[in-house]
Every structure is written in C-alpha cells, then in structure tokens.
PDB file of C-alpha atoms in Angstrom:
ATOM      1  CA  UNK G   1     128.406 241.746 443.443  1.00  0.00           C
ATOM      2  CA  UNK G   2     124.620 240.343 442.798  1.00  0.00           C
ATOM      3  CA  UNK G   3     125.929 237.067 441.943  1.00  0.00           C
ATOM      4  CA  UNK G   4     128.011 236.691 445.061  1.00  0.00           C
ATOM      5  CA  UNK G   5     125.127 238.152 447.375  1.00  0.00           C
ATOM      6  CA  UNK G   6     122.993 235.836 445.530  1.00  0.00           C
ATOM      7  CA  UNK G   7     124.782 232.820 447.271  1.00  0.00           C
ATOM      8  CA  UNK G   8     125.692 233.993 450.377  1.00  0.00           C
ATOM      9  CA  UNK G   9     121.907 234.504 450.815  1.00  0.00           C
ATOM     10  CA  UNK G  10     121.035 231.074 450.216  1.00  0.00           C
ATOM     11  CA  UNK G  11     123.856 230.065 452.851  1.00  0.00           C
ATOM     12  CA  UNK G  12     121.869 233.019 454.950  1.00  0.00           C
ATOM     13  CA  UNK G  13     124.999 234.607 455.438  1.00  0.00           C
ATOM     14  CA  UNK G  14     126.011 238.042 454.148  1.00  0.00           C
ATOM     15  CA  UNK G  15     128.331 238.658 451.355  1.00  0.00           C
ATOM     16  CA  UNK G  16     131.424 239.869 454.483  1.00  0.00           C
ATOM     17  CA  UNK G  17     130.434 236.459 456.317  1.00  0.00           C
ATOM     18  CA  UNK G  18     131.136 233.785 454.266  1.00  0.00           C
ATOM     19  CA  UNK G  19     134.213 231.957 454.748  1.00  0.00           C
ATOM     20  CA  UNK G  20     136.812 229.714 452.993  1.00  0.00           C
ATOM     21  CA  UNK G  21     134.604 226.756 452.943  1.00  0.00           C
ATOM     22  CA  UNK G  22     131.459 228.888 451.410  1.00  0.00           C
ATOM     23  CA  UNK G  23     133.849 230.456 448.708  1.00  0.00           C
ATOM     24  CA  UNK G  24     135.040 226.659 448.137  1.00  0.00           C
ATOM     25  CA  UNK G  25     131.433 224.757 447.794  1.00  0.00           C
ATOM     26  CA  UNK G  26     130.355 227.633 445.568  1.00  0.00           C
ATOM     27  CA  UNK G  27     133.143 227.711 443.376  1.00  0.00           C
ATOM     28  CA  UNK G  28     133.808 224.026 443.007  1.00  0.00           C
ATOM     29  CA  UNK G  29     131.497 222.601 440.176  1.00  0.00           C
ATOM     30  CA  UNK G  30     132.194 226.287 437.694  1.00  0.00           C
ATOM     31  CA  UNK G  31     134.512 226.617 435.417  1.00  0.00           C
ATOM     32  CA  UNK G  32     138.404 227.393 436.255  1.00  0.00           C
ATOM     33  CA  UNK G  33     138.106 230.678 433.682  1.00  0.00           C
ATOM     34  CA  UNK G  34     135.049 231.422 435.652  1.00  0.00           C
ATOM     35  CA  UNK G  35     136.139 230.969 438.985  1.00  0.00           C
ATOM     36  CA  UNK G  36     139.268 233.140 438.267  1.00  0.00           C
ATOM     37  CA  UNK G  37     136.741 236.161 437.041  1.00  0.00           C
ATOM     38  CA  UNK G  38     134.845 235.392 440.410  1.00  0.00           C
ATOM     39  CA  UNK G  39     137.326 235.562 443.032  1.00  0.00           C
ATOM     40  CA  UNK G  40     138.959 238.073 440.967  1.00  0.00           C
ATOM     41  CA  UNK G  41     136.245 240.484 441.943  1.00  0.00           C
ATOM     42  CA  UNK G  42     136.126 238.806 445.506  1.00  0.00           C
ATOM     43  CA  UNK G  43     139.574 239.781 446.307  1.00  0.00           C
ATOM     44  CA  UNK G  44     138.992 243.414 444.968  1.00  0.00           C
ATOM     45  CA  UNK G  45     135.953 243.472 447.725  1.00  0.00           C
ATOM     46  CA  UNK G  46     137.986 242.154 450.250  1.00  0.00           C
ATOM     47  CA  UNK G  47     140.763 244.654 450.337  1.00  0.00           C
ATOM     48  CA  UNK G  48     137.965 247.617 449.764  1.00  0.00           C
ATOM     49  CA  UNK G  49     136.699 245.795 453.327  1.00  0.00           C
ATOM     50  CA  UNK G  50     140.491 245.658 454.741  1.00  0.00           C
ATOM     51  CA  UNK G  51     140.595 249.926 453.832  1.00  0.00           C
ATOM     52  CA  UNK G  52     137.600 249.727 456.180  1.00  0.00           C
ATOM     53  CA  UNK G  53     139.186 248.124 458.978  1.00  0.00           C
ATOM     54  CA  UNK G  54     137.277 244.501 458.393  1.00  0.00           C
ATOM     55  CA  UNK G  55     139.927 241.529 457.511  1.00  0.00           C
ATOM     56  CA  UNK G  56     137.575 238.756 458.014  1.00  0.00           C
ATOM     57  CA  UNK G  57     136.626 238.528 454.253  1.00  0.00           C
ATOM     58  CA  UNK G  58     140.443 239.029 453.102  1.00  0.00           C
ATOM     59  CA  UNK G  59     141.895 236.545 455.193  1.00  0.00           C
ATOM     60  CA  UNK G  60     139.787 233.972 453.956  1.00  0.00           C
ATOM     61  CA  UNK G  61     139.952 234.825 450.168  1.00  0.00           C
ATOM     62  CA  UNK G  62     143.807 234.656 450.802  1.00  0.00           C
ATOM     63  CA  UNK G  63     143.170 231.023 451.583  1.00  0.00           C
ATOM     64  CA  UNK G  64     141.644 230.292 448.040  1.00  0.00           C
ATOM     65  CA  UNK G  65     143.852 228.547 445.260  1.00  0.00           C
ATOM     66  CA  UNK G  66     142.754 229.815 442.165  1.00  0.00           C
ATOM     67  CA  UNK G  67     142.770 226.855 439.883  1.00  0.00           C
ATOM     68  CA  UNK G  68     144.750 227.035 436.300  1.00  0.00           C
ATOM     69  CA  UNK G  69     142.733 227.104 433.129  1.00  0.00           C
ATOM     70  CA  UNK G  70     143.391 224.138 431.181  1.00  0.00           C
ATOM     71  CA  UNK G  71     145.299 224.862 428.103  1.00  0.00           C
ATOM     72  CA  UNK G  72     142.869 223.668 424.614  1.00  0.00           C
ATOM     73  CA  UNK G  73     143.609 224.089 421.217  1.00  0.00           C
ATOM     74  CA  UNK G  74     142.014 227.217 419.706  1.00  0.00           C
ATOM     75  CA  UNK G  75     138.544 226.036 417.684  1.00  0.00           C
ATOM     76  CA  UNK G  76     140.255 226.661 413.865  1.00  0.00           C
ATOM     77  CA  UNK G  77     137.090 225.402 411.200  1.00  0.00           C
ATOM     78  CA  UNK G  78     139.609 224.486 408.939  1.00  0.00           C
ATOM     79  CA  UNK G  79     141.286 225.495 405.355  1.00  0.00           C
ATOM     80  CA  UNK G  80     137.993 224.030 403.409  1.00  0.00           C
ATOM     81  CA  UNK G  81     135.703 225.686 405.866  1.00  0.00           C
ATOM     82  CA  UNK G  82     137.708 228.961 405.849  1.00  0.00           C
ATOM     83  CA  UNK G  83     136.756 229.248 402.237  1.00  0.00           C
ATOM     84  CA  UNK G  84     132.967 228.131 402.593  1.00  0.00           C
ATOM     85  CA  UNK G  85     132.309 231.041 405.236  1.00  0.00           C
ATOM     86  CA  UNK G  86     134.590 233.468 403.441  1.00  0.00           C
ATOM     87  CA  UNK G  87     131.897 233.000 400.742  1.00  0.00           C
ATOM     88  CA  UNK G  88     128.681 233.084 403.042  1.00  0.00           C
ATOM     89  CA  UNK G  89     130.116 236.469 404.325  1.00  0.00           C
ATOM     90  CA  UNK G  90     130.654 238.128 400.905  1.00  0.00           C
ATOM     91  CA  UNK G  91     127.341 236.617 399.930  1.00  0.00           C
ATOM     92  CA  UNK G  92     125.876 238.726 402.885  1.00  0.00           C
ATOM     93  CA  UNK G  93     127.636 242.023 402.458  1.00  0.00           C
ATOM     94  CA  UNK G  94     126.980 242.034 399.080  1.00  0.00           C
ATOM     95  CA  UNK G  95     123.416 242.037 399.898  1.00  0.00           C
ATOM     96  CA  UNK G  96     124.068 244.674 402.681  1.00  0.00           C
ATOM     97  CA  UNK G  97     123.381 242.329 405.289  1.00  0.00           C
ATOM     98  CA  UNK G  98     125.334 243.514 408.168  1.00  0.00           C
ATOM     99  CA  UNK G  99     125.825 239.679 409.454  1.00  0.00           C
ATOM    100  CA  UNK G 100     127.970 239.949 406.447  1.00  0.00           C
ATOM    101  CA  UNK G 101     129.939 242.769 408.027  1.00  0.00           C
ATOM    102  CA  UNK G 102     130.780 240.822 411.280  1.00  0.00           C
ATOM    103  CA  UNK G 103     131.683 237.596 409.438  1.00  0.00           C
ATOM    104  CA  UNK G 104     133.793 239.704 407.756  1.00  0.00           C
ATOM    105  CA  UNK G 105     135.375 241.207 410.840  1.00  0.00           C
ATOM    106  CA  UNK G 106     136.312 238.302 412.527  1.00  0.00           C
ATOM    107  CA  UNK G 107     137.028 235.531 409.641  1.00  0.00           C
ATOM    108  CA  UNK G 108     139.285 237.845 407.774  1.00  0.00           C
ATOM    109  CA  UNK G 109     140.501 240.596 409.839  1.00  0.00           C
ATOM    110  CA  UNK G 110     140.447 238.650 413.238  1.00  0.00           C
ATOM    111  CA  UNK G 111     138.663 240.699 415.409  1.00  0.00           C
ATOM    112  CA  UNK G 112     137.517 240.090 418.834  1.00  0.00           C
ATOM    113  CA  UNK G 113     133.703 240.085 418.847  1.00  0.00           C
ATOM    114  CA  UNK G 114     133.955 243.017 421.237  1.00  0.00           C
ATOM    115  CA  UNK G 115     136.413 244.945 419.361  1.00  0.00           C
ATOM    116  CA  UNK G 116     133.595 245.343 416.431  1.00  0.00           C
ATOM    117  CA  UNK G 117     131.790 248.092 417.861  1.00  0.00           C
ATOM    118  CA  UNK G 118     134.876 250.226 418.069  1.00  0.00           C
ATOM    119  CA  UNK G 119     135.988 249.427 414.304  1.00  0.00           C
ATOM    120  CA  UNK G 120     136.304 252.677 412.447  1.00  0.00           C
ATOM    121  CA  UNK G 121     137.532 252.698 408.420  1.00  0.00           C
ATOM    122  CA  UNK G 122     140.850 253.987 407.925  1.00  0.00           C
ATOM    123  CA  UNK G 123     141.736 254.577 404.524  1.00  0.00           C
ATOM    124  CA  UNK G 124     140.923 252.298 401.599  1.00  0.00           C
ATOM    125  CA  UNK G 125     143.303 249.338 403.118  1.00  0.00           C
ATOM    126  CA  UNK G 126     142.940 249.528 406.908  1.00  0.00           C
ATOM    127  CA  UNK G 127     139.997 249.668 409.565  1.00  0.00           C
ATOM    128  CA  UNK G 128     141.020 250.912 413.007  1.00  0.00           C
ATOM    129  CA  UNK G 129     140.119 248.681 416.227  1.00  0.00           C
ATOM    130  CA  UNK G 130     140.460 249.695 419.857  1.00  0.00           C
ATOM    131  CA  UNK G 131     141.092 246.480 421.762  1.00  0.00           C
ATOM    132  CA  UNK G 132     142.439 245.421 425.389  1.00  0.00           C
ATOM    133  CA  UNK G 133     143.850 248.174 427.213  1.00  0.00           C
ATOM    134  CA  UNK G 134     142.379 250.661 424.815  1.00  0.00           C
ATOM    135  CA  UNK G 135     145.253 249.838 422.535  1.00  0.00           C
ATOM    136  CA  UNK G 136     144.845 250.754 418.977  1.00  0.00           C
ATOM    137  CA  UNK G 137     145.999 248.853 415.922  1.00  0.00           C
ATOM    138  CA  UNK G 138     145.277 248.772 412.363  1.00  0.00           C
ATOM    139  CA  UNK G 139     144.455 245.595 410.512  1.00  0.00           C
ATOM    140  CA  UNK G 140     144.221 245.200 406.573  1.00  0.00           C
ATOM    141  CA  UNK G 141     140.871 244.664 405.239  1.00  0.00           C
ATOM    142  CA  UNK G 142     139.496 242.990 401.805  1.00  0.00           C
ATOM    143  CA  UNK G 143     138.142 245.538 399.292  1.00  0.00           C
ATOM    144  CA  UNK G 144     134.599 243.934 399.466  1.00  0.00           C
ATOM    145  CA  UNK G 145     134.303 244.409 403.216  1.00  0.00           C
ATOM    146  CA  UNK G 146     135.078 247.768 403.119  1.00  0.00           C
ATOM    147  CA  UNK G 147     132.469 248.766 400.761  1.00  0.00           C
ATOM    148  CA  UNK G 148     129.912 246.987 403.027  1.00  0.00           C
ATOM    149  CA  UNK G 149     131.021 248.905 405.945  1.00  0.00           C
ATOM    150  CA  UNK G 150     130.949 251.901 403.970  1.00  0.00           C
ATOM    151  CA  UNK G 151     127.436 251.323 402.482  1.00  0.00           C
ATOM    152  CA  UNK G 152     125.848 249.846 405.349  1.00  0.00           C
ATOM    153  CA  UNK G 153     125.220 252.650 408.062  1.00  0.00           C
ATOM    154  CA  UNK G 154     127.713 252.044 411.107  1.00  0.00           C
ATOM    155  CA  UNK G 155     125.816 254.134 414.012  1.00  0.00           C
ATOM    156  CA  UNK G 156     122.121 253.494 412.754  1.00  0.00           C
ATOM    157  CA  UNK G 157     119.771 251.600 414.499  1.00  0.00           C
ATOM    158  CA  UNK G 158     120.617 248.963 412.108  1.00  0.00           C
ATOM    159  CA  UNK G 159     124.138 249.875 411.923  1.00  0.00           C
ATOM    160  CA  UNK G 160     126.438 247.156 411.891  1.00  0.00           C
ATOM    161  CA  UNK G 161     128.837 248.756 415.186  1.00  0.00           C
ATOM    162  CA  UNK G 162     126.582 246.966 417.874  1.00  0.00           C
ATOM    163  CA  UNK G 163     127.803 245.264 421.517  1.00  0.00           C
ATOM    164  CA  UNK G 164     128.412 241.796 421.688  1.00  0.00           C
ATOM    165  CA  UNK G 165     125.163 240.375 422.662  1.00  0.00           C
ATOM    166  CA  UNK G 166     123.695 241.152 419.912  1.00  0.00           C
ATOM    167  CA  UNK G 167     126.675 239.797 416.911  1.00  0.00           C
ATOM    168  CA  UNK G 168     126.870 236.677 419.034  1.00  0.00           C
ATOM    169  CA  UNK G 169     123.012 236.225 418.804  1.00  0.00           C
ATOM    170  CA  UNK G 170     122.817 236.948 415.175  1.00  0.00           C
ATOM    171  CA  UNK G 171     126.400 234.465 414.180  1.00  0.00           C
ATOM    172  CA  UNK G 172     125.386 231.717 416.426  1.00  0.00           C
ATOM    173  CA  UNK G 173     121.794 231.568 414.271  1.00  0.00           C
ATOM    174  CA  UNK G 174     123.742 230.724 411.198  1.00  0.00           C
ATOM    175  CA  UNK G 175     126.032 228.232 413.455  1.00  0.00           C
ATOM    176  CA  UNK G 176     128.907 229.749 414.342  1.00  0.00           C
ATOM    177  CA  UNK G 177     130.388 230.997 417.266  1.00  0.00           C
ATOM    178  CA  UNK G 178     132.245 234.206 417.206  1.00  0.00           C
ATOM    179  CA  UNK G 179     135.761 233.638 418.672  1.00  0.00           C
ATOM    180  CA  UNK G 180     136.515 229.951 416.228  1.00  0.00           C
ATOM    181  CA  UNK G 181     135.991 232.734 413.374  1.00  0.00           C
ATOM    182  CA  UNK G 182     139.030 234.572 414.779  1.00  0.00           C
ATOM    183  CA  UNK G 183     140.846 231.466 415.361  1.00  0.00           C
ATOM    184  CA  UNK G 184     140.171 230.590 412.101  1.00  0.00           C
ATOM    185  CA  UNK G 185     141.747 233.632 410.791  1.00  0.00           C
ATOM    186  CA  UNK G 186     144.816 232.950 412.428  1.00  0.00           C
ATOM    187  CA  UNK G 187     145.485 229.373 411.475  1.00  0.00           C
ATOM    188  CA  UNK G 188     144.926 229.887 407.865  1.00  0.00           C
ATOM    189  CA  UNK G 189     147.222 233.104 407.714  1.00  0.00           C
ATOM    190  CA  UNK G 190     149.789 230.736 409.655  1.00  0.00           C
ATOM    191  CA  UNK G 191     148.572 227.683 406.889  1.00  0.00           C
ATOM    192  CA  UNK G 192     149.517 230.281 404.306  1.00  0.00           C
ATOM    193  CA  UNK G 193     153.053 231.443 405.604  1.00  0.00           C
ATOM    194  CA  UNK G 194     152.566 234.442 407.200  1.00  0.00           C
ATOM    195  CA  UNK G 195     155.112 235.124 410.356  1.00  0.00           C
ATOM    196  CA  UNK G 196     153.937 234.414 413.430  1.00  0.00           C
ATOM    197  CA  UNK G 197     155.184 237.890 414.916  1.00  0.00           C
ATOM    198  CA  UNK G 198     152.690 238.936 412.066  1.00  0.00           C
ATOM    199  CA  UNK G 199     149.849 237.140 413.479  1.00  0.00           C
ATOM    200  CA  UNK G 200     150.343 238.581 417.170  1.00  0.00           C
ATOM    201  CA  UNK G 201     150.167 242.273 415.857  1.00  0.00           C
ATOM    202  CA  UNK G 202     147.565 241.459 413.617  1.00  0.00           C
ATOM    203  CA  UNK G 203     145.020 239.794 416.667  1.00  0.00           C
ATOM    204  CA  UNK G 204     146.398 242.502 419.114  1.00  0.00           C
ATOM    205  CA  UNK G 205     148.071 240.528 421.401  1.00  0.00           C
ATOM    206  CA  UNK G 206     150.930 241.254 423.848  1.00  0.00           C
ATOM    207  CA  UNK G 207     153.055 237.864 424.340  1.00  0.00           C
ATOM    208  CA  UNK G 208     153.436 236.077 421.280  1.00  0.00           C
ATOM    209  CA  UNK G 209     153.452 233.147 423.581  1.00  0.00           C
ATOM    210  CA  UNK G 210     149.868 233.638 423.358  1.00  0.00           C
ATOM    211  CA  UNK G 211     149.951 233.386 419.844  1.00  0.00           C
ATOM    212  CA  UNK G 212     152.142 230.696 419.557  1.00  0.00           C
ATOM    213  CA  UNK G 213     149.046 228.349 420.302  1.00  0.00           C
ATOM    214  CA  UNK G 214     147.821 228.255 416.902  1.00  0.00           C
ATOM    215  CA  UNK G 215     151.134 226.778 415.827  1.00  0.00           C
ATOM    216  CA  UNK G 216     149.883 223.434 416.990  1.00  0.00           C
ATOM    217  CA  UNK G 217     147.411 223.335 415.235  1.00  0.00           C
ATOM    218  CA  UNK G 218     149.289 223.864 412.139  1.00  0.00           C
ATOM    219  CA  UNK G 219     151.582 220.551 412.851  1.00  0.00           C
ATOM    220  CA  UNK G 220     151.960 218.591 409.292  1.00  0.00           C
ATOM    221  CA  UNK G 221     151.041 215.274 409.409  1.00  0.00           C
ATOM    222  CA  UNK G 222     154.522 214.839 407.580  1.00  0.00           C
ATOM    223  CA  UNK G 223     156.303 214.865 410.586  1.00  0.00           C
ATOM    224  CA  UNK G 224     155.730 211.303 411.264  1.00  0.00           C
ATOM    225  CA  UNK G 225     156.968 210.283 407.834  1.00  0.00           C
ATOM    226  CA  UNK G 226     160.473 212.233 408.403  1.00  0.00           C
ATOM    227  CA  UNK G 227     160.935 209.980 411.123  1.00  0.00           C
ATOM    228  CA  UNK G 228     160.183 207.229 409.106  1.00  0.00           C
ATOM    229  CA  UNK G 229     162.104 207.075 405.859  1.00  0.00           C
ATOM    230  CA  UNK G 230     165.605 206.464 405.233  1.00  0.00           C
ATOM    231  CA  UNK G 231     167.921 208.964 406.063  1.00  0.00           C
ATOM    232  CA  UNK G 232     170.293 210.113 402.630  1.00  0.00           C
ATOM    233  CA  UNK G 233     173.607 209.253 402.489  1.00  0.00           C
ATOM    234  CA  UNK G 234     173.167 206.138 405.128  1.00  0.00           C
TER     235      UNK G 234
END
C-alpha cells in the first residue's frame, strides 16, 4: 500500500486516481515476478473500492496484462560443490555455529529459507517444517545436524529459528544465496536416483510439474552420443 501511494504521489495523483497508463509506466521496467506481486495487491484494493461503490480503480486494473515469468533453470552449484558446502556446514555445526544449522537446512533437507524458523525436531530421523499453506511435512535429517539443532538453543537470542532477513544476511556473507542451496538439494538427490515424486514431497510442493524443473538440469551429456553411434543389429 506505501509502495503504490509512493508513486501515485509523484504522479500527484492519489492511490484511487491513477489509471491504466500510470499502472503501465510504473510497472514497465520491474520484474514480471514483481509486477505479478504488485498488481496482485492492486486488484485486491480495487475490489475492496468496488464493495464501496467506486469502480474507477477496478476497471482500469482489469485492463492490465499481467506478464508471464520467464521460465529459468533452478541455480543447482553442482555435484563437486554439493560436497564442498556439505563440508563447510558440518564444519560450522560442529563448532555450534548456527550458520552451520541453516546450511544444513537448506543443502540437505531442502528447506525454504522461510520455512527455517518453523523447523521443530521430530524424533531422531525427522525435523518437522510448516511451509505454504501451513502445510506440514516431515523431512529426514543427517545425524550431525540434528545434534547441532539440539545443542544449539532454537528460541534464544542466538537461537538458530530466526526470520529470513537475518539467514539470508548471514549465508550471503559466506557467498551463497539461500534458495540455489535448496536447488542444490534437489538436483543431487535426482543425480543420485531418488524418484522424482520423492523430491516433490520432500521440498513440499503441490504439482510435481513444479518439480519436474530440476530434471533438466539433470540431462546427461550422453544423450548426444546415443544419437550418434551405430545402432546394434544394423
């Protein structure tokens, strides 16, 4: 609501007043995830208007085409560089470094970076994570991160179950950023055979279309050569 009173302002116009063309010239250099969060909550304040009796606003957010995210290949470090930071974050929990804790989190149980404040320890295999929709699910955890999370206070003031803001800050010091961990963790359980139905519970999604994605990046460079050599018996 600030952001988009923000800019009607500088049009000096009023968050009700602007038009097609203002919601256009604003929108058109930002991001197409962005712009889809933004008129998003546009639309929502346009129909709260409409309940009012004022249509101006919803008529002309009707008019907007919200623009299709292009499709990328999810940011996957890598089987070498899966083990090198599997290493950096049992280097860190072992010296009770919570860092170590959220490395942990998302490189081998594939956690969301804001599904890590809501991870709770289970038994001695499984943590418990609350994710979209406030749907639960239980993912399998290595013995050495558990003992971390059980060692390290979880609710202190330098607990390791903190918002977003401040694991991003923290991973992106030691150059990495949160969600290619979790992407990471995906591609090398798919590297390693693991069913891709397996994967979707596993990252808590819904459509496995939207874990089929890290299939392409698992493409053998073989492929090619299959195409290439002589076919037996010919």
């Amino acid at each position: 609501f600030r952001w988009w009173t923000r800019k009607a302002e500088i049009l000096k116009k009023t968050l009700y007043t602007i038009n097609i063309s203002d919601i256009e010239d604003i929108l058109e250099k930002i991001h197409p995830s962005t712009t889809r969060r933004k008129i998003s909550f546009l639309r929502t304040l346009s129909k709260w208007y409409l309940r009012e009796g004022k249509n101006r606003l919803y008529v002309d957010v009707s008019k907007f085409t919200v623009p299709k995210i292009p499709q990328r290949l999810p940011g996957d470090h890598g089987a070498k560089k899966f083990g090198e930071i599997r290493t950096l974050a049992r280097g860190l929990c072992e010296k009770q470094e919570r860092v170590g804790v959220w490395f942990g989190l998302m490189l081998m149980c594939g956690l969301r970076i804001s599904e890590i404040q809501t991870a709770a320890v289970k038994d001695d295999l499984f943590i418990k994570v609350l994710g979209k929709g406030n749907k639960e699910r239980l993912v399998p955890v290595p013995f050495w991160l558990l003992d971390s999370m059980n060692q390290i206070e979880r609710d202190s003031k330098n607990g390791w179950a903190k918002n977003r803001n401040i694991v991003y800050r923290h991973v992106k010091k030691l150059g990495y950023k949160p969600h290619s961990l979790r992407h990471t963790y995906a591609s090398e359980l798919l590297r390693r055979g693991e069913k891709i139905e397996t994967i979707r519970v596993l990252l808590g999604h819904t459509d496995i279309s939207t874990t089929s994605i890290y299939a392409r990046v698992n493409i053998s460079a073989d492929s090619a050569l299959l195409l290439d050599s002589e076919c037996k018996g010919s």
